[in-house]
Structures are given as structure tokens and as C-alpha cells.
Coordinates of C-alpha atoms in Angstrom, one line a residue:
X68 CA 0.0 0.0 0.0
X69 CA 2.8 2.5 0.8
X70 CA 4.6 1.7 -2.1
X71 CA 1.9 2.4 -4.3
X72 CA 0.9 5.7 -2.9
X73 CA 5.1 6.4 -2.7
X74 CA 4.4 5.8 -6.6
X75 CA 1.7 8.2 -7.1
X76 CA 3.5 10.4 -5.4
X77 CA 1.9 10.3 -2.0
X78 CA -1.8 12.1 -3.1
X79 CA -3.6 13.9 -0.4
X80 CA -6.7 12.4 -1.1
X81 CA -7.5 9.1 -2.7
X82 CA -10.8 6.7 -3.6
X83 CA -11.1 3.5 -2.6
X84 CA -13.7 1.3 -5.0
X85 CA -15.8 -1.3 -2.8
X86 CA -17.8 -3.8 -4.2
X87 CA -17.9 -5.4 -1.0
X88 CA -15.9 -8.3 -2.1
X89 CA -13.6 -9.8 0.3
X90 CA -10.4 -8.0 -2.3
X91 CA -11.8 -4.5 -2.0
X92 CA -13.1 -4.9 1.5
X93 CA -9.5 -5.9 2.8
X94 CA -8.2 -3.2 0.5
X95 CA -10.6 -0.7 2.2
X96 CA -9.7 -1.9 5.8
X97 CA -6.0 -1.3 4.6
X98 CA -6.4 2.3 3.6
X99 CA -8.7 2.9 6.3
X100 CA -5.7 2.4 8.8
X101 CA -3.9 5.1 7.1
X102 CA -7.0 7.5 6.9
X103 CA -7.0 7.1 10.4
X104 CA -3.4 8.3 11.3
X105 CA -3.6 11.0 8.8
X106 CA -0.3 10.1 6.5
X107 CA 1.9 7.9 5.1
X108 CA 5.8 8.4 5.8
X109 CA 4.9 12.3 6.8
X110 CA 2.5 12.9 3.9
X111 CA -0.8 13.5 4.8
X112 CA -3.4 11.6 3.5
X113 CA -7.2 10.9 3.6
X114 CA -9.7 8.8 2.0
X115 CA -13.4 8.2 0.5
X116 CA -15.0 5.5 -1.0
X117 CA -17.9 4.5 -3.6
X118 CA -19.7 1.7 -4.0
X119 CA -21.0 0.9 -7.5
X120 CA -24.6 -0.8 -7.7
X121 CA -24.6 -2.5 -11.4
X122 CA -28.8 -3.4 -10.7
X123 CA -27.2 -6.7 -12.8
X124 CA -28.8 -8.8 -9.5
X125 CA -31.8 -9.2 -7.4
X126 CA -31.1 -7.3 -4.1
X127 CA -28.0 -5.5 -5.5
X128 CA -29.4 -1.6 -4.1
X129 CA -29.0 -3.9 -0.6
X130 CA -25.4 -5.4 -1.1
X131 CA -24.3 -1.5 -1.7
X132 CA -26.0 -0.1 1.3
X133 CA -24.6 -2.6 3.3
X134 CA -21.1 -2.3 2.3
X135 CA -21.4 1.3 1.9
X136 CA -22.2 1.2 5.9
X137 CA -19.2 -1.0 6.1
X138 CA -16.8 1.5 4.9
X139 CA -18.3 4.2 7.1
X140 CA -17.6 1.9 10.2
X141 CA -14.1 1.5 8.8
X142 CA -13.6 5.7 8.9
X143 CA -13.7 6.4 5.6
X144 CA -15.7 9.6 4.6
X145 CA -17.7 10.6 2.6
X146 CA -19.0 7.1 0.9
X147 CA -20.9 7.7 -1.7
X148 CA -23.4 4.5 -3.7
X149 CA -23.4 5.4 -7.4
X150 CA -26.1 3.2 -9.4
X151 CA -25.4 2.8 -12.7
X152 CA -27.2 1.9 -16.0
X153 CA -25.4 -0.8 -18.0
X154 CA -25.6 -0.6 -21.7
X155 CA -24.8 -3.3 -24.5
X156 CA -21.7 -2.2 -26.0
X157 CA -21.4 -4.9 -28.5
X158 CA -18.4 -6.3 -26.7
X159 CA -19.9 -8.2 -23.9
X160 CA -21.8 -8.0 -21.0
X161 CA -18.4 -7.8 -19.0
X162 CA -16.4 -5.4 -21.0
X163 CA -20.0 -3.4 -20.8
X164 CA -20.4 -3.3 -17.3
X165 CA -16.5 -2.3 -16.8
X166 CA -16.9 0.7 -19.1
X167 CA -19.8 2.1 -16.8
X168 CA -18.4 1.4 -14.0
X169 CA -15.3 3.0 -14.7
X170 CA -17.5 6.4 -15.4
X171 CA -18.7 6.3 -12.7
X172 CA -15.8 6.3 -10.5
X173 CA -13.8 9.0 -12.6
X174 CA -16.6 11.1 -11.5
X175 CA -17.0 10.0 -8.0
X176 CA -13.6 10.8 -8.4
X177 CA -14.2 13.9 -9.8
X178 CA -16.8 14.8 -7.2
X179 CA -15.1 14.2 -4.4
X180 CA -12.0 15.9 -5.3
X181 CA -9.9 12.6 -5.3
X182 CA -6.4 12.3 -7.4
X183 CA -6.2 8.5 -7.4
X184 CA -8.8 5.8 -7.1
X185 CA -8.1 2.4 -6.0
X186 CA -8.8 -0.7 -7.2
X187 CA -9.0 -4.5 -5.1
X188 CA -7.5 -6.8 -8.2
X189 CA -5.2 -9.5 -6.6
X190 CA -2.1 -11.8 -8.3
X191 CA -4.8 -13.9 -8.8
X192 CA -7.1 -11.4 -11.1
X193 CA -3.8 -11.1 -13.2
X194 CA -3.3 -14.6 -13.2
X195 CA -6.9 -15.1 -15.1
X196 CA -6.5 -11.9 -17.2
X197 CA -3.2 -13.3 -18.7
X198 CA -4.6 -16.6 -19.2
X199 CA -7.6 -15.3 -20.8
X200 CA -5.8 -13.1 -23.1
X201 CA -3.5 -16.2 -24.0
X202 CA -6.5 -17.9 -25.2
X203 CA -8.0 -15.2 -27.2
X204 CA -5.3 -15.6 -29.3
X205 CA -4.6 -11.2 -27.8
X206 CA -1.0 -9.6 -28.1
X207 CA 1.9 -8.2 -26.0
X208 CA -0.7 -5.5 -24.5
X209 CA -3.0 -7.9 -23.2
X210 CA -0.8 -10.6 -22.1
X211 CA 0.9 -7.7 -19.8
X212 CA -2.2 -8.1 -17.8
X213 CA -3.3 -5.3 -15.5
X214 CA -0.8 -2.0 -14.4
X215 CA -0.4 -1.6 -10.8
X216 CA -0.9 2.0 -12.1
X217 CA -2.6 3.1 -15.0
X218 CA -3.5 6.7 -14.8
X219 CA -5.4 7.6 -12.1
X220 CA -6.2 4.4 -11.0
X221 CA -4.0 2.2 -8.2
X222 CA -3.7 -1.4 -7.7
X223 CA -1.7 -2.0 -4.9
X224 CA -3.1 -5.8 -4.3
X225 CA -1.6 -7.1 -7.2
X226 CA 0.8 -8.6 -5.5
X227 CA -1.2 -10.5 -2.9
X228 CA -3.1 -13.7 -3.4
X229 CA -7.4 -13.7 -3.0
X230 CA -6.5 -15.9 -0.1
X231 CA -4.5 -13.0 2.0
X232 CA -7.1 -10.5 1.1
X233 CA -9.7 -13.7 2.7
X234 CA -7.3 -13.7 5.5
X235 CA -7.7 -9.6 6.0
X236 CA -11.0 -9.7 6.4
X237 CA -11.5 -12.6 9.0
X238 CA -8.5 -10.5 11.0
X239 CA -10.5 -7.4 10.8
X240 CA -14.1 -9.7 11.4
X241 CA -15.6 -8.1 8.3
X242 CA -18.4 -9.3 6.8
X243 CA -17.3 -10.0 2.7
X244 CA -20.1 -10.4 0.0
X245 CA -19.3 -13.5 -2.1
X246 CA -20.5 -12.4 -5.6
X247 CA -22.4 -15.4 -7.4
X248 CA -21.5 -14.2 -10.9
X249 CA -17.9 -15.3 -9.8
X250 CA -18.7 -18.4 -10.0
X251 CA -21.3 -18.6 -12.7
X252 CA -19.8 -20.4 -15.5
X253 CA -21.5 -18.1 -18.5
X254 CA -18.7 -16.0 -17.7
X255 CA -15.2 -17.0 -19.1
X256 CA -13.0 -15.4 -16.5
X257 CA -15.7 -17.6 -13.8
X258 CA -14.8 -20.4 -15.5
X259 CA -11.2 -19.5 -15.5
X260 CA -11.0 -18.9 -11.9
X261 CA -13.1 -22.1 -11.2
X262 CA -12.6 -24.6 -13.3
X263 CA -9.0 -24.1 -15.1
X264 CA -6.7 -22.4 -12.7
X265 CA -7.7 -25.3 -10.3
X266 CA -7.0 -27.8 -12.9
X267 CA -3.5 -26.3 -14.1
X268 CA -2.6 -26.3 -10.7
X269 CA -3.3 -29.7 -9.7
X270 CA -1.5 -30.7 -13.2
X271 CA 1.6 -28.4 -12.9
X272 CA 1.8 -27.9 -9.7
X273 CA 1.5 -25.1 -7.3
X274 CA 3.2 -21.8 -8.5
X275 CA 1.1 -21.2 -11.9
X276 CA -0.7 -18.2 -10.7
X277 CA 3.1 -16.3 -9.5
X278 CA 4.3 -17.6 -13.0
X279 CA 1.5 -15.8 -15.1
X280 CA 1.9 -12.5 -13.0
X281 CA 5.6 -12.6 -13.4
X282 CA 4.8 -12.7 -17.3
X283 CA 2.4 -10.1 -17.3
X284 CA 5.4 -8.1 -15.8
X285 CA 7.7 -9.0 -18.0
X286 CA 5.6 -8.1 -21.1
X287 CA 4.7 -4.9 -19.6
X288 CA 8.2 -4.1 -19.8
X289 CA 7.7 -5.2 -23.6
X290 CA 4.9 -3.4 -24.3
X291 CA 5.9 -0.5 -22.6
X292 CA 8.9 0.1 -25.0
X293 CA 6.8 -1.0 -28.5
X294 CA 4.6 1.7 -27.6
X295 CA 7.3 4.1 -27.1
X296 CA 8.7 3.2 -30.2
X297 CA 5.4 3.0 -32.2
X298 CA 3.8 6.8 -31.1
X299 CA 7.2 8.5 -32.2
X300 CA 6.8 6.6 -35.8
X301 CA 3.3 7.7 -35.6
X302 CA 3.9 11.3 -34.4
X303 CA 6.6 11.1 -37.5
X304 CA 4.8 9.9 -40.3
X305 CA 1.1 11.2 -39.7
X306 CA -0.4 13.3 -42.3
X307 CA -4.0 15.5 -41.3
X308 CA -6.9 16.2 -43.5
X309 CA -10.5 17.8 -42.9
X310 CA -12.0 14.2 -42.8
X311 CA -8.9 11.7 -41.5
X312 CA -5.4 10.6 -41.5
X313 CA -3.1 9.1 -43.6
X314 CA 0.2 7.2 -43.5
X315 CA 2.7 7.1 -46.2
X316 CA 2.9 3.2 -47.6
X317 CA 6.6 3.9 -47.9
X318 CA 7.2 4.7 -44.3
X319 CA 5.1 2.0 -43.2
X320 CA 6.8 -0.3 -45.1
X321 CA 10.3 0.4 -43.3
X322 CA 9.2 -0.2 -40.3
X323 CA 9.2 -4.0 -38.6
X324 CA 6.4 -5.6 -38.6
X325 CA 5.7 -5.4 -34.4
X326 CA 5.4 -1.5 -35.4
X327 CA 3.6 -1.1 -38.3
X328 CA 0.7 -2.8 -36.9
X329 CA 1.0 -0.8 -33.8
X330 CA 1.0 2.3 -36.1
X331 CA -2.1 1.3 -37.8
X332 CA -3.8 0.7 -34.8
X333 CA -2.9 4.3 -33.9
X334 CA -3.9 6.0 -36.8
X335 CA -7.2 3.9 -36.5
X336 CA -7.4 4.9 -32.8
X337 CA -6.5 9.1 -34.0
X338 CA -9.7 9.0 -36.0
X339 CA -12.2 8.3 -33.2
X340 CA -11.8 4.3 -33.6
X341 CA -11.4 1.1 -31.6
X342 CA -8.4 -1.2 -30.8
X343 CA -8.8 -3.4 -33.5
X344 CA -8.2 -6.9 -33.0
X345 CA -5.2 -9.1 -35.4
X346 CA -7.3 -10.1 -38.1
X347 CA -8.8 -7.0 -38.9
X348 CA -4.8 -5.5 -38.5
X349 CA -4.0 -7.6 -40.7
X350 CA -6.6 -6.9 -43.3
X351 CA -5.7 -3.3 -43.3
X352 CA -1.6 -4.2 -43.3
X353 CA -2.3 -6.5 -46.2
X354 CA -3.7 -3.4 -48.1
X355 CA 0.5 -2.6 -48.5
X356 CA 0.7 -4.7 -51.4
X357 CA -2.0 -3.8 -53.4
X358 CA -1.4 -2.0 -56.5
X359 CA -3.3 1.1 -57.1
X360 CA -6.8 2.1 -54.7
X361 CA -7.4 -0.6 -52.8
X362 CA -9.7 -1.2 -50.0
X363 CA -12.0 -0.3 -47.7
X364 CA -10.9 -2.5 -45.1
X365 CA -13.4 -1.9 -41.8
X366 CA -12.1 -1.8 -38.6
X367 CA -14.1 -1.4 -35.0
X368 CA -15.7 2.0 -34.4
X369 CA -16.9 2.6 -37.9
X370 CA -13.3 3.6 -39.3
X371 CA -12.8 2.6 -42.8
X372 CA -9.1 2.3 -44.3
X373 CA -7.9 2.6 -48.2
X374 CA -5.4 2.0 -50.0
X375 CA -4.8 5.2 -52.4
X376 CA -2.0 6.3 -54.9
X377 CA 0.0 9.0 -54.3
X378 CA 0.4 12.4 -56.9
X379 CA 3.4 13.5 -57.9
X380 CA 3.2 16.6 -55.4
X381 CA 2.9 14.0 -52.7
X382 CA 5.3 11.6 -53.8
X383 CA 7.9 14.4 -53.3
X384 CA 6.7 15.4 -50.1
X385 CA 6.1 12.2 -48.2
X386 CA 8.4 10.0 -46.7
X387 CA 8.3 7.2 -49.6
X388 CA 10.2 3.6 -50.1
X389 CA 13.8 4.2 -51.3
X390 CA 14.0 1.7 -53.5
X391 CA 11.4 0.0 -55.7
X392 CA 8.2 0.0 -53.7
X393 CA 5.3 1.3 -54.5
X394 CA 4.2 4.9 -54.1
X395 CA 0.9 5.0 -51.8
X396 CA -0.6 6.1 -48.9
X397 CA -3.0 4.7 -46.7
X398 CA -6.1 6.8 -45.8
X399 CA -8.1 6.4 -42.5
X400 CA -11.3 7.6 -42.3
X401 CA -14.5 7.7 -39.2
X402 CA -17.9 7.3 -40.5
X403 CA -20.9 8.4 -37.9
X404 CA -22.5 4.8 -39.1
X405 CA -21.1 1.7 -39.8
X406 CA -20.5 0.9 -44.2
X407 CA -21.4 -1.5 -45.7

């Protein structure tokens, strides 16, 4: 806990996010014990909380009034209960109820005059998120799992296990809602946490959870310096219209391949778009070596991308193949509904 607040730079005010779950409750018992003393190291500190009702289960409005009266027992002040509306997204009811959740925290957040909000995910959340993104088929960026800081928002559990946060709460006698979507297997990460880290456990033996963290952290690293590299090509290359972007072919085409997707994905990104996933990255790379207009190639968020042949007057002023490609650009483009 310490160290994560040393990492943030030791905020004066921070937002702990309670669900109520045994992880969040022992997180807010943990930051309660600093509220209470009034710093960390010399640096003062205090701290609020919010409880987000999802109204995704019968007697939900209760679990958050209870919890909520939880935290106010603990010291934390003022605890706010923010029910929320959950919207189809078109990406899952998961990824769906994530996105309005995480609104409403920035503006409880916001609200409440809070620089950092902080979140209960264990080694063990990691764990599933890395296994889940290896079976997805995702890349470096979701195999690095979860940040211990991303923003504004803190994770300082990420290096415990679910059973020391268990352990927290039957020190502190609190009272932890057990959340029966956790183990409902329609979920996939429910199913990963109940049927197949158990399984790879008993197979491999005990250590698989540390060993998937450890990768995450590793990639991170990975990922970290891609991206790096990636928005300075991007910064370097992109060209601005009334209605888009586009990207030289022959500056794209220099580039190794880890980049020049990541490039794409930016450009698609720049014009209002979705992270698209490898296929449709590919579709949109592959465009490279067409001759002449090619295209459009759809990615998420309505963006369209073509394939389109330079002029002379651009062929002189863009950054173009030095030897013996072709001379093109591709052309990214946001549409208010999807084509077809």
C-alpha cells in the first residue's frame, strides 16, 4: 500500500472502490488504517470510498447499502453508492459493465476531489487476465495483464493472493459479500477462476498463478517500449486532412512488422476508432501490397481504411520507399455509421 501511494507520489486524497468483495473490503480496511493516522511516511493523506450498484442482480441496491455502511464503520468519509445503467456495448456484457463502471468512479472521483482511485485486483485477477488473453489468441498488450498503475487508477493488491485478502477480512471480522457471478460459469473469466486455474494447478503444480503474474510483468516491460517506439513513428509519419489521417505506404513499409501494426492501430485509434483486433490489422496491413486504390478494409468503431495512390506533389513530399516499392498512402477515415 505504501509503495503504491510512494508511486503516485503520495496524493492527499484518494478513492477506494468497494464492491464489498472480500479484495476491495481488505483493500478498504488497509487504507482505512492510514486514513485514520492522517499520513503515510509524513504525507498527509485521507480517503473516501464508492460503492457501484450495477442493478445486474436481485437485491443489488442492498449489497451496496450494506457495504457502503461497512466503509463508514471503517472511517472512511464521505461514501458515496453510485447506481449505474449498463448498456450493450457490442463487446460483452463484461467489457460493458467495466466501461460504466469505470465512469462512474472517474466522476465519484471527480466529485469528491480525489487524485487517485483504488482498485482491489489480486495476483490472482492477473493470473486469469493473462490466461484469458492467452486464449484469445490477444497480443503483447494484453498478455501484460493489469498495471499496478494506470492513470489515475492504483492497484496496490496485485501482488497478494485472493487468499490474503480472505485472510484480511477474518482478522478485521468483516463481513465479505461473495459475488455469485464469480462463480457462474457463462462468464469466461468464472470459468477461469473455477474450473482451469484449479485444474492447471493440480497438473503443474502449485506456482502457476506467480508464474503468469511474473509474465504479465515482463511483457509490460515489452509493451511498454513497443509503444514508445510506435507513437514516435506515428507522431513522424502522420499526415492530417479535414476528414482523417493518412500514412505514407513507404514509411510504413520500413518499419518491422511489431510496429507497423501498432502504427495502424494508432492511426485507427486518431480518428475516433477502436483497438482493432489481429485479423482485422492484418486486413488493413495487407492493403500494402495492393497496387493502385485498394480497399475499404473496416475496422471497429466505424473507421474505414484505403489503400490510395499517391500524386506527384505527394510523392515528393512524403516519406516514400527508397528503393522499388510502390508509391501509396493509406487513408483512415471515421464514419458516424457503420458501411457496408
Amino acid at each position: 500500500m505504501q509503495d503504491a501511494l510512494a508511486s503516485a507520489g503520495y496524493p492527499e486524497r484518494i478513492l477506494v472502490a468497494c464492491s464489498g468483495g472480500p479484495d476491495s473490503l481488505a483493500l478498504a480496511s488497509v487504507v482505512s488504517y492510514f486514513a485514520r493516522r492522517g499520513h503515510v511516511h509524513g504525507h498527509p493523506v485521507s480517503a473516501a470510498a464508492v460503492v457501484v450498484d450495477h442493478q445486474l442482480q436481485e437485491g443489488s441496491g442492498e449489497v451496496a447499502a450494506h457495504t457502503a455502511a461497512i466503509l463508514e464503520e471503517l472511517g472512511l468519509s464521505p461514501v458515496q453508492v453510485r447506481t449505474i445503467e449498463v448498456a450493450s456495448t457490442g463487446f460483452g456484457p463484461e467489457a460493458a459493465a467495466r466501461d460504466a463502471r469505470h465512469a462512474a468512479l472517474d466522476a465519484a472521483a471527480e466529485d469528491l476531489g480525489c487524485q487517485f482511485i483504488l482498485l482491489g485486483h489480486t495476483l490472482d485477477d492477473q493470473a486469469e487476465q493473462v490466461l484469458l488473453g492467452l486464449a484469445r489468441g490477444s497480443g503483447t498488450r494484453s498478455l501484460a495483464g493489469m498495471r499496478a498503475a494506470r492513470g489515475k487508477l492504483l492497484r496496490p493488491f496485485l501482488g497478494l493472493r485472493r487468499t490474503e485478502t480472505l485472510e484480511i477480512c477474518e482478522v478485521e471480522e468483516l463481513e465479505a459479500w461473495h459475488d455469485p457471478s464469480n462463480a457462474d460459469p457463462a462468464f469466461a473469466r468464472s470459468r477461469t477462476r473455477v474450473e482451469v486455474m484449479p485444474v492447471l494447478e493440480d497438473k503443474l503444480g502449485p506456482g502457476v498463478a506467480e508464474s503468469l503474474a511474473r509474465t504479465a510483468a515482463i511483457l509490460q516491460q515489452d509493451a511498454d517500449f513497443l509503444e514508445e517506439l510506435a507513437t514516435k513513428s506515428y507522431a513522424g509519419m502522420v499526415n492530417r486532412t479535414d476528414d482523417g489521417v493518412w500514412l505514407p505506404e513507404g514509411a510504413l513499409r520500413e518499419l518491422a512488422p511489431a510496429l507497423r501494426f501498432r502504427v495502424i492501430a494508432k492511426a485507427a485509434a486518431d480518428v475516433g476508432g477502436q483497438q482493432p483486433g489481429y485479423g482485422r490489422l492484418h486486413a488493413a496491413e495487407a492493403l500494402l501490397r495492393r497496387q493502385g486504390s485498394a480497399g475499404p478494409v473496416q475496422l471497429p468503431g466505424n473507421v474505414s481504411v484505403y489503400r490510395l495512390s499517391l500524386s506527384e506533389l505527394e510523392r515528393d513530399a512524403a516519406a516514400g520507399p527508397r528503393e522499388g516499392g510502390g508509391c501509396g498512402k493509406l487513408v483512415f477515415r471515421h464514419h458516424t455509421s457503420p458501411q457496408h
